[in-house]
Each structure stands twice: as C-alpha cells, then as structure tokens.
Short mmCIF file of C-alpha atoms in Angstrom, two decimals:
data_model
loop_
_atom_site.label_atom_id
_atom_site.label_comp_id
_atom_site.label_asym_id
_atom_site.label_seq_id
_atom_site.Cartn_x
_atom_site.Cartn_y
_atom_site.Cartn_z
CA MET K 19 0.01 0.16 0.26
CA LYS K 20 1.58 3.57 -0.93
CA THR K 21 1.25 6.67 1.51
CA ARG K 22 1.49 10.05 1.00
CA PHE K 23 4.95 11.58 0.85
CA LYS K 24 4.00 13.28 4.36
CA ILE K 25 3.86 17.49 4.01
CA HIS K 26 1.18 18.33 6.23
CA LYS K 27 3.82 18.87 8.10
CA THR K 28 6.17 20.70 6.40
CA ILE K 29 4.54 23.51 5.44
CA GLY K 30 5.00 25.67 9.19
CA PHE K 31 8.77 24.58 8.91
CA ILE K 32 9.30 26.11 5.54
CA CYS K 33 7.54 29.48 5.87
CA LEU K 34 9.85 29.62 9.20
CA PHE K 35 12.52 28.74 6.83
CA ILE K 36 11.67 31.08 4.24
CA VAL K 37 11.24 33.95 7.29
CA ALA K 38 15.13 33.41 8.15
CA PHE K 39 16.20 34.09 4.57
CA THR K 40 14.26 36.17 3.01
CA SER K 41 17.26 37.01 0.71
CA CYS K 42 15.58 33.17 -1.21
CA THR K 43 12.87 35.17 -2.36
CA ASP K 44 13.48 38.54 -2.20
CA ASP K 45 15.38 38.14 -5.74
CA LEU K 46 12.21 37.24 -7.21
CA ASN K 47 10.27 40.05 -5.84
CA ILE K 48 8.06 37.69 -3.40
CA THR K 49 7.29 38.48 -0.12
CA PRO K 50 6.76 36.17 2.63
CA ASN K 51 3.14 36.96 5.15
CA ASP K 52 5.34 35.57 8.66
CA ASP K 53 6.88 37.02 11.43
CA GLN K 54 8.25 33.74 12.89
CA THR K 55 12.05 33.00 12.55
CA ILE K 56 14.68 30.54 13.34
CA LEU K 57 17.98 30.00 12.59
CA SER K 58 19.48 28.66 9.76
CA GLU K 59 21.86 26.13 11.96
CA GLU K 60 19.90 25.68 14.66
CA LEU K 61 17.40 24.31 11.83
CA PHE K 62 20.06 21.65 10.11
CA LYS K 63 21.51 20.54 13.51
CA ASP K 64 18.73 17.86 13.04
CA GLU K 65 19.49 16.07 10.42
CA ALA K 66 15.88 14.78 9.27
CA ALA K 67 15.42 18.66 8.47
CA TYR K 68 17.05 17.87 5.21
CA LYS K 69 13.74 16.44 4.14
CA GLN K 70 11.27 18.36 5.83
CA VAL K 71 12.90 21.47 3.66
CA LEU K 72 12.82 19.26 0.62
CA ALA K 73 9.09 18.47 1.42
CA GLY K 74 8.51 22.65 1.61
CA ILE K 75 8.75 22.65 -2.32
CA TYR K 76 6.62 19.92 -2.71
CA ALA K 77 4.15 21.60 0.02
CA ASN K 78 3.90 24.60 -2.30
CA LEU K 79 1.41 22.80 -4.81
CA ALA K 80 -0.61 21.46 -2.14
CA LEU K 81 -1.06 24.54 0.06
CA THR K 82 -0.97 28.59 0.83
CA GLY K 83 -0.13 28.90 4.21
CA THR K 84 0.70 27.54 8.42
CA ASP K 85 -2.77 28.58 9.50
CA GLY K 86 -5.32 26.44 7.53
CA PRO K 87 -6.93 27.06 4.25
CA GLU K 88 -7.80 30.67 4.27
CA SER K 89 -4.12 31.06 5.12
CA SER K 90 -2.03 32.29 2.74
CA ASN K 91 2.11 32.56 2.72
CA LEU K 92 2.37 35.30 0.08
CA LYS K 93 1.91 38.42 1.82
CA ASN K 94 -0.79 40.27 -0.21
CA ILE K 95 -1.79 37.54 -1.91
CA ASP K 96 -5.40 35.66 -0.89
CA ALA K 97 -4.86 32.02 -0.19
CA GLY K 98 -8.31 31.49 -2.81
CA THR K 99 -6.24 33.00 -5.29
CA SER K 100 -2.88 31.62 -5.31
CA GLN K 101 -2.91 28.40 -4.71
CA PHE K 102 -1.19 26.29 -7.13
CA GLY K 103 -3.05 23.66 -8.86
CA ARG K 104 -6.51 25.64 -8.37
CA VAL K 105 -4.79 28.87 -10.43
CA LEU K 106 -3.45 26.17 -12.58
CA LEU K 107 -6.75 24.62 -13.65
CA TYR K 108 -8.09 27.72 -14.50
CA VAL K 109 -5.79 29.42 -16.99
CA GLN K 110 -5.46 26.37 -18.64
CA THR K 111 -9.32 24.93 -18.44
CA LEU K 112 -11.60 27.68 -17.32
CA SER K 113 -9.81 29.81 -20.26
CA ALA K 114 -11.48 27.68 -22.74
CA ASP K 115 -13.99 25.41 -24.00
CA GLN K 116 -14.70 23.04 -21.50
CA MET K 117 -15.59 24.51 -18.08
CA ILE K 118 -17.80 27.32 -17.17
CA TRP K 119 -17.61 28.84 -13.42
CA SER K 120 -20.82 30.42 -11.73
CA TYR K 121 -20.16 32.66 -8.97
CA GLU K 122 -18.31 35.42 -11.10
CA ASN K 123 -17.61 37.91 -8.26
CA ASP K 124 -15.12 35.53 -7.33
CA PRO K 125 -11.85 37.58 -8.29
CA GLY K 126 -10.59 36.89 -11.45
CA THR K 127 -13.03 34.13 -12.50
CA ARG K 128 -15.21 36.29 -15.20
CA GLU K 129 -12.00 37.67 -16.82
CA ILE K 130 -10.47 33.89 -17.19
CA GLN K 131 -13.26 32.33 -18.31
CA ARG K 132 -14.49 35.36 -20.62
CA ASN K 133 -11.17 35.79 -22.19
CA LEU K 134 -10.99 38.93 -20.98
CA TRP K 135 -7.75 39.08 -18.86
CA THR K 136 -5.58 42.17 -17.81
CA ALA K 137 -2.50 42.54 -16.35
CA GLN K 138 -3.83 43.49 -12.21
CA ASN K 139 -5.90 39.86 -12.77
CA PRO K 140 -5.45 38.73 -8.98
CA LEU K 141 -4.96 34.62 -10.21
CA LEU K 142 -2.48 36.31 -12.67
CA LEU K 143 -0.80 36.87 -9.88
CA GLY K 144 -0.98 34.21 -7.42
CA MET K 145 -0.26 31.58 -10.13
CA PHE K 146 3.14 34.11 -11.14
CA SER K 147 3.87 34.44 -7.77
CA ARG K 148 3.51 31.09 -6.82
CA ALA K 149 5.09 29.41 -9.07
CA HIS K 150 8.07 31.98 -8.58
CA LEU K 151 7.96 30.72 -4.79
CA SER K 152 8.87 26.85 -5.73
CA VAL K 153 11.51 28.45 -7.66
CA ALA K 154 12.94 30.34 -4.55
CA LEU K 155 12.79 27.60 -2.43
CA ALA K 156 14.45 25.06 -4.41
CA ASN K 157 17.02 28.10 -4.51
CA ASN K 158 17.46 28.28 -1.44
CA PHE K 159 16.95 23.91 -0.21
CA LEU K 160 20.43 23.95 -3.16
CA ARG K 161 22.16 26.92 -1.10
CA GLU K 162 22.07 24.58 2.04
CA THR K 163 23.21 21.48 0.58
CA THR K 164 26.37 22.04 -0.82
CA THR K 165 29.82 20.28 -0.23
CA ALA K 166 30.76 23.05 1.61
CA LYS K 167 27.63 23.33 3.43
CA LEU K 168 27.53 19.83 4.66
CA ASP K 169 31.59 19.49 5.69
CA GLU K 170 30.36 22.85 7.88
CA ARG K 171 27.35 20.95 9.80
CA ASN K 172 29.40 17.48 9.40
CA VAL K 173 27.09 15.11 8.32
CA SER K 174 26.69 11.71 8.58
CA THR K 175 27.85 9.84 6.00
CA THR K 176 23.93 8.46 5.59
CA LEU K 177 21.93 11.59 4.52
CA ARG K 178 25.15 12.83 2.82
CA SER K 179 24.13 9.41 0.42
CA GLU K 180 21.27 10.68 0.28
CA ILE K 181 22.10 14.52 -0.63
CA PRO K 182 22.74 14.16 -4.60
CA ALA K 183 18.99 12.81 -4.82
CA TYR K 184 17.19 15.75 -2.99
CA ARG K 185 19.06 18.32 -4.60
CA ALA K 186 18.50 16.54 -7.80
CA GLU K 187 14.42 16.93 -7.07
CA ALA K 188 14.70 20.24 -5.88
CA ARG K 189 16.03 21.11 -9.06
CA LEU K 190 13.60 19.28 -10.72
CA MET K 191 10.62 20.68 -9.05
CA ARG K 192 12.12 24.28 -9.63
CA ALA K 193 12.47 23.28 -13.65
CA MET K 194 8.65 22.90 -13.43
CA ALA K 195 8.03 26.23 -12.01
CA TYR K 196 9.98 27.21 -15.20
CA TYR K 197 8.13 24.92 -17.68
CA TYR K 198 4.70 26.73 -15.99
CA LEU K 199 5.64 30.12 -16.49
CA MET K 200 6.95 29.80 -19.96
CA ASP K 201 4.09 28.23 -20.99
CA ILE K 202 1.89 30.12 -18.87
CA PHE K 203 3.67 33.49 -19.60
CA GLY K 204 6.20 33.33 -21.71
CA LYS K 205 8.77 34.85 -19.15
CA ALA K 206 9.67 34.81 -15.68
CA ASN K 207 11.84 36.27 -13.34
CA PHE K 208 15.41 33.97 -13.84
CA VAL K 209 17.71 33.23 -10.42
CA THR K 210 19.10 30.02 -9.58
CA GLU K 211 21.36 29.03 -6.57
CA ASN K 212 24.78 30.07 -7.94
CA ASP K 213 23.39 33.77 -8.42
CA ALA K 214 23.71 36.49 -6.23
CA LEU K 215 20.32 37.61 -4.85
CA ASN K 216 19.54 40.70 -6.57
CA SER K 217 15.83 41.99 -6.02
CA GLN K 218 15.68 43.42 -9.48
CA PRO K 219 17.03 39.82 -11.07
CA PRO K 220 17.14 39.35 -14.79
CA VAL K 221 14.66 38.17 -17.22
CA TYR K 222 14.62 34.85 -19.44
CA ASP K 223 12.31 34.48 -21.76
CA ARG K 224 10.77 32.24 -23.51
CA ALA K 225 13.76 30.47 -25.72
CA GLN K 226 15.95 30.73 -23.02
CA LEU K 227 13.91 29.32 -20.56
CA PHE K 228 13.49 26.32 -22.67
CA ASP K 229 16.88 26.13 -22.95
CA TYR K 230 17.46 26.28 -19.36
CA ILE K 231 14.52 24.17 -18.19
CA GLU K 232 15.88 21.23 -21.01
CA SER K 233 19.51 21.34 -19.50
CA GLU K 234 18.65 20.96 -16.16
CA LEU K 235 16.38 17.54 -16.93
CA LEU K 236 19.38 16.16 -18.36
CA ALA K 237 21.10 17.01 -15.86
CA ILE K 238 20.04 15.75 -13.03
CA ASP K 239 19.33 12.43 -15.05
CA ALA K 240 22.00 10.59 -13.49
CA ASP K 241 20.13 11.61 -9.61
CA LEU K 242 16.75 11.39 -9.96
CA VAL K 243 15.43 8.01 -8.80
CA ASP K 244 13.60 5.33 -11.38
CA ALA K 245 10.49 5.77 -12.67
CA LYS K 246 8.33 4.36 -9.33
CA GLN K 247 10.81 3.72 -7.16
CA ASN K 248 10.36 7.22 -5.12
CA GLU K 249 7.64 8.02 -2.15
CA TYR K 250 4.18 8.47 -3.70
CA GLY K 251 4.02 12.41 -4.11
CA ARG K 252 7.93 12.80 -4.68
CA ALA K 253 9.34 13.40 -9.10
CA ASP K 254 11.28 11.28 -9.80
CA LYS K 255 12.87 10.94 -13.51
CA ALA K 256 9.47 9.65 -15.25
CA VAL K 257 8.19 13.32 -13.91
CA ALA K 258 11.08 14.68 -15.84
CA TYR K 259 10.63 12.49 -18.74
CA MET K 260 7.35 13.55 -18.44
CA ILE K 261 7.74 18.04 -18.95
CA LEU K 262 10.56 17.18 -21.50
CA ALA K 263 7.99 15.05 -23.61
CA LYS K 264 5.34 18.13 -23.07
CA MET K 265 7.87 21.03 -23.78
CA TYR K 266 9.02 19.32 -27.01
CA LEU K 267 4.99 18.71 -28.26
CA ASN K 268 4.77 22.28 -27.56
CA ALA K 269 8.18 23.15 -28.83
CA GLN K 270 6.63 24.97 -32.42
CA VAL K 271 4.27 27.26 -29.79
CA TYR K 272 7.49 28.07 -27.07
CA ILE K 273 10.45 27.86 -29.77
CA GLY K 274 9.37 27.65 -33.13
CA THR K 275 11.08 24.59 -33.99
CA ASP K 276 9.68 21.31 -34.31
CA ARG K 277 11.28 18.47 -31.91
CA SER K 278 8.20 15.98 -31.98
CA ALA K 279 10.74 13.00 -32.31
CA GLU K 280 12.58 14.25 -28.98
CA SER K 281 8.78 14.38 -26.96
CA LEU K 282 8.04 10.47 -28.34
CA ILE K 283 11.42 9.30 -27.23
CA ASN K 284 10.71 11.08 -23.91
CA CYS K 285 7.50 9.19 -23.62
CA GLU K 286 9.05 5.80 -24.30
CA LYS K 287 11.18 6.22 -21.50
CA ILE K 288 7.87 6.49 -19.44
CA ILE K 289 5.81 3.79 -20.83
CA ALA K 290 8.45 2.12 -20.60
CA GLY K 291 9.44 3.32 -16.84
CA GLY K 292 6.48 0.14 -15.68
CA TYR K 293 3.29 2.43 -15.18
CA THR K 294 -0.05 0.88 -16.45
CA LEU K 295 -3.26 2.23 -16.71
CA ALA K 296 -5.77 2.04 -14.36
CA THR K 297 -8.26 -1.05 -14.10
CA ASN K 298 -11.03 1.56 -14.26
CA TYR K 299 -11.07 5.35 -15.58
CA LEU K 300 -12.97 6.14 -12.49
CA HIS K 301 -10.12 5.44 -9.69
CA ASN K 302 -7.56 8.27 -11.26
CA PHE K 303 -10.00 10.80 -9.71
CA MET K 304 -11.74 8.65 -6.46
CA ALA K 305 -10.17 9.70 -2.82
CA ASP K 306 -8.19 6.55 -2.53
CA ASN K 307 -6.36 7.39 -5.99
CA HIS K 308 -2.97 7.23 -4.06
CA ILE K 309 -3.65 3.79 -2.94
CA ASN K 310 -6.20 1.85 -5.74
CA SER K 311 -5.36 0.68 -9.37
CA ALA K 312 -4.77 5.03 -10.04
CA ALA K 313 -1.61 4.87 -8.00
CA ASN K 314 0.15 2.45 -11.34
CA GLU K 315 -1.12 5.27 -14.04
CA ILE K 316 -0.70 8.77 -12.12
CA ILE K 317 3.04 9.86 -12.92
CA PHE K 318 3.22 13.11 -10.22
CA PRO K 319 -0.02 14.33 -8.24
CA ILE K 320 -0.21 17.15 -6.39
CA ILE K 321 -1.02 15.96 -3.13
CA SER K 322 -5.35 16.35 -1.08
CA ASP K 323 -5.61 15.07 2.36
CA GLY K 324 -9.38 16.31 3.72
CA ALA K 325 -7.64 16.15 7.68
CA THR K 326 -3.90 17.08 7.43
CA THR K 327 -3.58 19.68 3.85
CA GLN K 328 -6.75 20.73 4.08
CA ASN K 329 -7.34 23.76 1.02
CA TYR K 330 -9.17 25.26 -1.35
CA GLY K 331 -7.44 23.34 -4.56
CA PRO K 332 -8.24 22.13 -7.66
CA THR K 333 -10.33 18.77 -6.59
CA THR K 334 -11.89 20.63 -3.40
CA VAL K 335 -12.76 22.96 -5.65
CA MET K 336 -14.19 20.75 -8.46
CA ILE K 337 -15.86 18.03 -6.50
CA ASN K 338 -17.81 20.56 -4.87
CA GLY K 339 -18.72 22.44 -7.25
CA SER K 340 -20.24 20.48 -9.66
CA VAL K 341 -22.68 19.06 -7.27
CA GLY K 342 -25.70 20.60 -9.53
CA SER K 343 -28.08 22.94 -8.41
CA ILE K 344 -30.91 20.39 -9.37
CA GLU K 345 -29.57 17.02 -8.29
CA ALA K 346 -27.69 18.34 -4.94
CA ASN K 347 -26.02 14.74 -5.17
CA GLY K 348 -23.44 15.67 -3.42
CA THR K 349 -23.50 12.80 -0.76
CA GLU K 350 -22.64 10.17 -3.87
CA VAL K 351 -19.69 12.46 -4.66
CA GLY K 352 -18.87 11.95 -0.86
CA VAL K 353 -19.56 16.07 0.39
CA SER K 354 -22.30 18.30 1.80
CA GLU K 355 -25.62 17.18 -0.11
CA GLY K 356 -25.68 20.91 -1.53
CA GLY K 357 -21.66 21.13 -2.58
CA TRP K 358 -21.15 24.84 -3.92
CA GLY K 359 -24.55 25.08 -5.35
CA GLY K 360 -24.11 24.15 -9.41
CA ALA K 361 -20.83 26.58 -9.34
CA LEU K 362 -19.05 24.20 -12.28
CA ARG K 363 -20.54 23.06 -15.67
CA VAL K 364 -19.84 22.18 -18.52
CA ARG K 365 -19.52 24.07 -22.03
CA LYS K 366 -21.87 22.88 -24.65
CA GLN K 367 -18.43 22.02 -26.59
CA LEU K 368 -17.15 19.60 -23.77
CA ALA K 369 -20.73 18.13 -23.84
CA ASP K 370 -20.75 17.51 -27.71
CA LEU K 371 -17.87 15.37 -27.81
CA PHE K 372 -19.63 13.05 -25.76
CA ASP K 373 -22.43 12.03 -28.31
CA ALA K 374 -24.22 8.48 -28.64
CA SER K 375 -21.45 6.56 -29.65
CA PHE K 376 -20.09 7.46 -25.95
CA ILE K 377 -23.18 6.52 -24.27
CA ASN K 378 -21.56 3.93 -21.78
CA ASP K 379 -18.08 5.11 -22.51
CA THR K 380 -16.77 5.93 -18.58
CA ARG K 381 -15.17 8.96 -19.33
CA ASN K 382 -18.40 10.62 -19.93
CA THR K 383 -19.96 11.79 -16.79
CA ILE K 384 -22.45 13.85 -17.93
CA ILE K 385 -25.38 14.28 -16.13
CA SER K 386 -28.09 16.28 -18.78
CA GLN K 387 -31.31 15.15 -17.32
CA GLY K 388 -33.95 18.11 -17.05
CA ARG K 389 -31.35 20.76 -18.49
CA SER K 390 -30.67 21.99 -21.29
CA VAL K 391 -26.83 22.37 -22.79
CA ASP K 392 -26.46 25.62 -23.60
CA ILE K 393 -25.41 28.54 -20.68
CA THR K 394 -26.80 31.37 -21.74
CA ASP K 395 -26.97 33.47 -19.17
CA ILE K 396 -23.73 32.52 -16.89
CA SER K 397 -25.35 33.45 -13.26
CA ASP K 398 -28.20 30.43 -14.48
CA LYS K 399 -26.66 27.37 -12.15
CA ASP K 400 -29.62 25.12 -13.43
CA SER K 401 -28.98 25.88 -17.46
CA GLY K 402 -25.84 23.67 -19.20
CA TYR K 403 -25.00 20.52 -18.08
CA ILE K 404 -22.58 19.29 -15.14
CA ILE K 405 -20.25 16.25 -14.50
CA GLN K 406 -19.29 13.69 -12.00
CA LYS K 407 -15.76 12.75 -12.88
CA TYR K 408 -13.93 13.89 -9.64
CA SER K 409 -15.43 12.18 -6.59
CA ASN K 410 -14.36 12.35 -2.55
CA VAL K 411 -15.20 8.77 -2.37
CA THR K 412 -13.27 5.43 -2.50
CA SER K 413 -13.39 3.36 -4.62
CA THR K 414 -14.62 0.46 -1.93
CA GLY K 415 -17.65 3.22 -1.50
CA SER K 416 -16.01 5.72 1.53
CA ALA K 417 -16.25 9.11 1.82
CA GLY K 418 -13.53 11.16 2.31
CA VAL K 419 -12.82 12.41 5.91
CA ASP K 420 -14.50 15.73 5.58
CA GLN K 421 -16.89 16.81 3.68
CA THR K 422 -15.18 20.15 2.28
CA PHE K 423 -11.93 19.35 1.94
CA VAL K 424 -11.10 15.67 -0.13
CA ASP K 425 -9.02 13.01 -0.06
CA THR K 426 -9.12 13.16 -3.34
CA ASP K 427 -5.08 14.15 -5.61
CA PHE K 428 -4.87 15.93 -8.49
CA PRO K 429 -2.95 13.70 -11.23
CA LEU K 430 -1.00 16.51 -12.35
CA PHE K 431 0.40 14.18 -14.85
CA ARG K 432 -0.80 10.28 -15.88
CA LEU K 433 0.02 7.36 -18.23
CA ALA K 434 -2.89 8.31 -20.32
CA ASP K 435 -1.58 11.79 -21.23
CA VAL K 436 1.12 9.12 -22.60
CA TYR K 437 -0.54 7.32 -24.52
CA LEU K 438 -1.38 10.52 -26.38
CA MET K 439 1.30 12.59 -26.64
CA TYR K 440 2.88 9.29 -28.56
CA ALA K 441 0.19 9.52 -30.59
CA GLU K 442 0.32 13.08 -31.72
CA ALA K 443 4.07 13.20 -31.99
CA HIS K 444 3.76 9.99 -34.43
CA LEU K 445 1.79 12.17 -36.48
CA ARG K 446 3.35 15.42 -36.47
CA GLY K 447 5.99 12.89 -37.66
CA GLY K 448 8.48 12.13 -35.06
CA GLY K 449 8.74 8.51 -35.92
CA GLY K 450 7.54 5.52 -33.20
CA ASN K 451 4.90 3.82 -34.77
CA LEU K 452 1.68 3.96 -36.20
CA ALA K 453 0.19 0.81 -35.29
CA THR K 454 1.69 0.84 -31.84
CA ALA K 455 0.24 4.85 -31.24
CA VAL K 456 -3.32 3.09 -32.47
CA GLY K 457 -2.89 0.37 -29.94
CA TYR K 458 -2.59 3.14 -27.59
CA VAL K 459 -5.95 4.69 -27.94
CA ASN K 460 -7.85 1.76 -28.39
CA ALA K 461 -6.29 0.48 -25.02
CA LEU K 462 -8.14 3.96 -23.75
CA ARG K 463 -11.33 3.17 -25.23
CA THR K 464 -10.98 -0.44 -23.49
CA ARG K 465 -10.06 0.72 -20.35
CA ALA K 466 -12.71 3.10 -20.60
CA ASN K 467 -15.37 0.31 -21.92
CA ASN K 468 -15.85 2.12 -25.46
CA PRO K 469 -15.92 -0.83 -28.34
CA ASN K 470 -15.70 1.36 -30.61
CA THR K 471 -11.85 1.08 -31.15
CA VAL K 472 -10.50 3.16 -33.84
CA THR K 473 -8.33 2.34 -36.66
CA ALA K 474 -4.95 3.50 -38.88
CA ASN K 475 -7.51 6.01 -40.56
CA ASP K 476 -8.91 6.91 -38.11
CA LEU K 477 -6.24 8.20 -36.31
CA THR K 478 -5.47 12.17 -37.15
CA LEU K 479 -4.66 15.37 -35.52
CA ASP K 480 -8.00 16.60 -35.22
CA PHE K 481 -9.21 13.18 -33.87
CA ILE K 482 -6.00 13.61 -31.10
CA LEU K 483 -7.09 17.04 -30.03
CA ASP K 484 -11.12 15.61 -29.60
CA GLU K 485 -9.62 12.07 -27.87
CA ARG K 486 -7.59 14.48 -25.92
CA ALA K 487 -10.83 16.38 -24.82
CA ARG K 488 -12.66 13.47 -23.49
CA GLU K 489 -9.71 11.41 -21.91
CA LEU K 490 -7.91 14.45 -19.89
CA HIS K 491 -10.84 17.30 -19.30
CA TRP K 492 -10.82 19.17 -16.35
CA GLU K 493 -7.50 17.87 -15.26
CA ALA K 494 -4.99 21.28 -16.62
CA HIS K 495 -4.46 20.81 -20.47
CA ARG K 496 -7.40 22.12 -22.57
CA ARG K 497 -5.55 25.82 -23.20
CA GLN K 498 -1.84 24.41 -24.46
CA ASP K 499 -3.78 21.73 -26.05
CA LEU K 500 -5.73 24.51 -28.24
CA ILE K 501 -2.72 26.53 -28.85
CA ARG K 502 -0.56 23.99 -29.45
CA PHE K 503 -2.97 23.31 -32.20
CA ASN K 504 -3.67 27.03 -33.23
CA LYS K 505 -7.76 26.95 -32.68
CA PHE K 506 -7.44 28.56 -28.75
CA THR K 507 -6.64 32.43 -30.69
CA GLY K 508 -8.94 33.20 -33.49
CA GLY K 509 -12.42 32.47 -34.84
CA ASN K 510 -11.25 29.26 -36.63
CA TYR K 511 -12.93 27.39 -33.21
CA ASN K 512 -15.21 30.27 -30.88
CA TRP K 513 -16.38 28.37 -28.35
CA ALA K 514 -19.59 29.55 -25.15
CA TRP K 515 -18.33 32.48 -24.06
CA LYS K 516 -15.16 32.90 -25.96
CA GLY K 517 -13.98 36.10 -25.71
CA ASN K 518 -17.50 37.32 -24.23
CA GLY K 519 -19.91 36.46 -26.85
CA SER K 520 -22.42 33.97 -25.91
CA ASN K 521 -21.39 31.53 -29.13
CA GLY K 522 -17.43 32.70 -28.91
CA ILE K 523 -15.91 35.04 -31.13
CA SER K 524 -12.24 35.17 -31.85
CA LEU K 525 -9.45 36.00 -29.79
CA PRO K 526 -6.39 37.97 -30.70
CA THR K 527 -2.61 36.50 -30.89
CA HIS K 528 -1.46 37.94 -28.10
CA PHE K 529 -3.62 36.01 -25.61
CA LYS K 530 -1.47 32.89 -26.74
CA VAL K 531 0.11 34.24 -23.07
CA TYR K 532 -0.42 35.87 -20.47
CA PRO K 533 0.03 39.10 -19.10
CA ILE K 534 2.50 39.40 -16.60
CA PRO K 535 0.86 40.33 -13.38
CA THR K 536 0.94 44.86 -12.42
CA ALA K 537 2.38 44.42 -9.18
CA SER K 538 5.48 41.75 -10.59
CA MET K 539 6.44 44.25 -13.01
CA ALA K 540 6.83 46.72 -9.95
CA ALA K 541 8.55 45.09 -7.90
CA ASN K 542 11.20 43.98 -10.84
CA PRO K 543 11.74 46.69 -13.73
CA ASN K 544 13.86 44.08 -15.67
CA LEU K 545 10.02 42.29 -15.70
CA THR K 546 8.16 44.00 -18.96
CA GLN K 547 4.52 43.24 -20.60
CA ASN K 548 4.42 41.25 -23.03
CA VAL K 549 3.14 42.13 -27.01
CA GLY K 550 -0.37 43.17 -27.10
CA TYR K 551 -1.10 43.74 -23.08
#
C-alpha cells in the first residue's frame, strides 16, 4: 500500500525557513507573510530537517499557508487566488472550452472564463507568484545543501549519500515551475542558487527558459530516483521525462522548432518505466487514488488530504463545485448534499464530444437530465450540463474524512496523457510506430468500456485533439492543447463565451500568453509586459 509523502507537517516548517532567509524570496520579488524566525544552523542540527525542507517545496504546490486553508504565506495575495493547482486549473481549463464557473464575483474568474483578462487579474498574480515561490524554495534548499555546507555541519554518511537525489528533486521542482511560467506567461524572473541575490533579477524569455529547463532536466537524470521507486507524491525520472515530452511536443509554439521526435522518445521512456493504466478510468479521480489501481497510472500528483492538508485546491473545487443545483448530488461524491450549489458546469463544446457512441464510455460522466446544454446566462446554475468525474469517495465506497476538503489527489501527470502524446508526436512526424499509436488510443477506449475502437485511418490530429478532451478534460491541459493545434486564438474555432460572446468570438493572437502581473512588474523593472497588453 502506498502512503502519501508527508507534506502537511512541513509547510509551517518551511515558512519559518523562508523567513530566516528572506533573501531566498527577495531575489524573486516574493514577500513571505510570516513574522516567526528560526536560525538556519539551528534548523539543520537535526538531520531530518533536510527532508522536511525538501518536502516544503512540494507543499507549496498543495498548501497556501501555515494556519489552515484560508491562510496565505504570500503577502497581500489571497489563499483562494494563489493555490497552485487551483490557479493552474483556471488558467488552463477555465479559460478554454470545457468549464464554466457560476460565481463571477469570485476574484478574477469572470475575466479568465470570458477571455477578458488584464495584468491586474489576481489569479494571474497568484499563479506568477506561487510558481516563483517554488523556484525560491528550491534555490534556498540547494544553497543549504552544498558540499561545503555539509562539511561545515559534519553530516552523517547516510545523509550525505541521500543529498544528491534530494538536490536533483529540488532542481526538478524548480524546472517544473519554470516550465509553467514559460507556458503561461512566456517569461520569468530568473535566479538559480548560484546567482548573487538581487531584488531586481534578470528576466528570461521563452527561448532562454526552454534551453535552461531542457539542460537542467538532462543534467539531473543520473541523480533522480528511477520511475516508480520514490515515495508517492515525490518526483522521479518519469516526471522529468514528462516535462521534456510536453516541452518538445509544444516546441513549435515555444521556440518555433518541431521537436516531435524527442517528445516521442521521452514518452517511450515513461512507458518503459513500469506504469500501467488504472483498471477503472474513474479510479484516477477518487479519494483513494494514491492506493487504488490509479497509483500505477499517476506519474505525479498534487496531494490532497481532507484531514492534514486542507486547501481550496483543484479537487476540492471541482468536487464541491460540480454538485448540481438541481440534482444536489453531493453525498454521491462524498461532500455535503448541496456542495457549492452548481458552481461548475461544462460548456456545450465538451458535452458535444460525448455523443451517442460514448453513452456507455466511463469517461462520460455528464449529467444532462432536466438541463439544457446551452448556457446563455452564466449566473443561471440550472442551465448547462454538469459532470461527476471527480469524487471524494474511495473505490470501495467510503467517503473522505471531510465533507468539504477532499482526499482526492489531483493527477497532474498520468500515463493516459503519455499514450496520447505518443500518438500525436507520431502523427506530427516524430517517428515511432503507427500500430503502436493506434494500440495506445484503443487501450484507453477499452479501459473506458467503449467498444468503438479506432483504426489507423481514424488516427488524425483532429481526432487526437478531441480524444484528449474526452480523456483529459478538467485536468489543466486544454488551453495548451488548443494553442498547439492553433485553435485557441483567432476565430477558426469558437466556444461558448469565448471572448465574452455567448456563442464565442475571435481572440487576438497575443492571448496565447497571459499578461505579466502589474504588481510583479512594479517589483522588478526588468520585467516588461507581453506584446498586446
């Protein structure tokens, strides 16, 4: 049985650590919100501190502060607009053709889902700041684990042997943060542990970030733990390969160069790592997805525990939010009967992908009875279909420990995505084998109890885009996919409320990246605004 990596005991610990070294965040223009202090050398007298500080880097993906789900360790930034997984879901999914949020008075949501965002959007500031905090935490861990530091502290041989893998994990988490900054904003403040501390650091553009992330992930490969050999919730070689595979698949967008062949190679590395599909598609989205069959499919999760890591993260938001205003089906998914009263629904374009041939497909969790597919008034929570993909109930039928804060981990990366990336990379000329690609797509359909398998003739890029939506909807991939397929901006593909039109209107090209938050530019004059904003 797999147990989750224990991050809940480390977030307060790491916030103390941040304050002790305010410079670790000053160089990225992040202000910690905590007035406690602890001396560095006192901290590291206990050798267990090294792993706890490493855990704090992971904790930054799940938690927002030290005093419960409402607290924030980022000064002047609200917890609700800065939880990493939640804001990632908003910028990648709510901004596209799959999801609608009913409560548009919630900060930033109206602008994101109607594609009206500006540099003042608090969700964008939350995303930019939270990702940079991951960088800062990793940098500081690396500064405190140099050979010189270990020699000064006369650490044990056992700890010294563990440090290279710990450092590789920290570098991987930093690379992942820069990957999301590259994808979402196209630039970032750039600092590593080797740079002089500077409150106005240099800024890397997309091409520079791409080169750096690629070189980092290749450099740490030998020190990373092999795939599936680390604690659940910690990163390993497969996570690095996943980021590389995604970077290479999107390289035409990022750097204007096709790197499909390298994407496919990294997909093959992940597949060879011993991962297998969950026996049931829905196991990936249940309260015990860390120990049910999904544990064999999930490559990297954002951990959620209703008792120990309470937060308003993506799974808490989606499970409570997708409880229908008409259906009041909350008890079925392990939360209060009314949930959040119809906060989330699906846009027509996602519902249309599940036509009659997908009626028994287990990926089709749409509830449509008594509802219209069209959402002509976003505030009308009774219009539009809802889905029941995520659940705070285990695969054996037990509810999570809390009726608001769920036990369901968010599957940031999983094997099904790799199968579909392999097929897409092959179709884009990246090599591989057509029969293998068809086999991977059909493995997903078979797992979903869908007898309508595909042939080689069916496998086109347009098909892959649709199949990715069926398999991976509400998993924070859609904006990136639509941009890669040249369907996010412009008017060749419109969806409900795109560009604030009820039937969708064209978006300008510069919307392929988000604006740099105004507050971030004010803190670092080296940051300049993206073109068009």
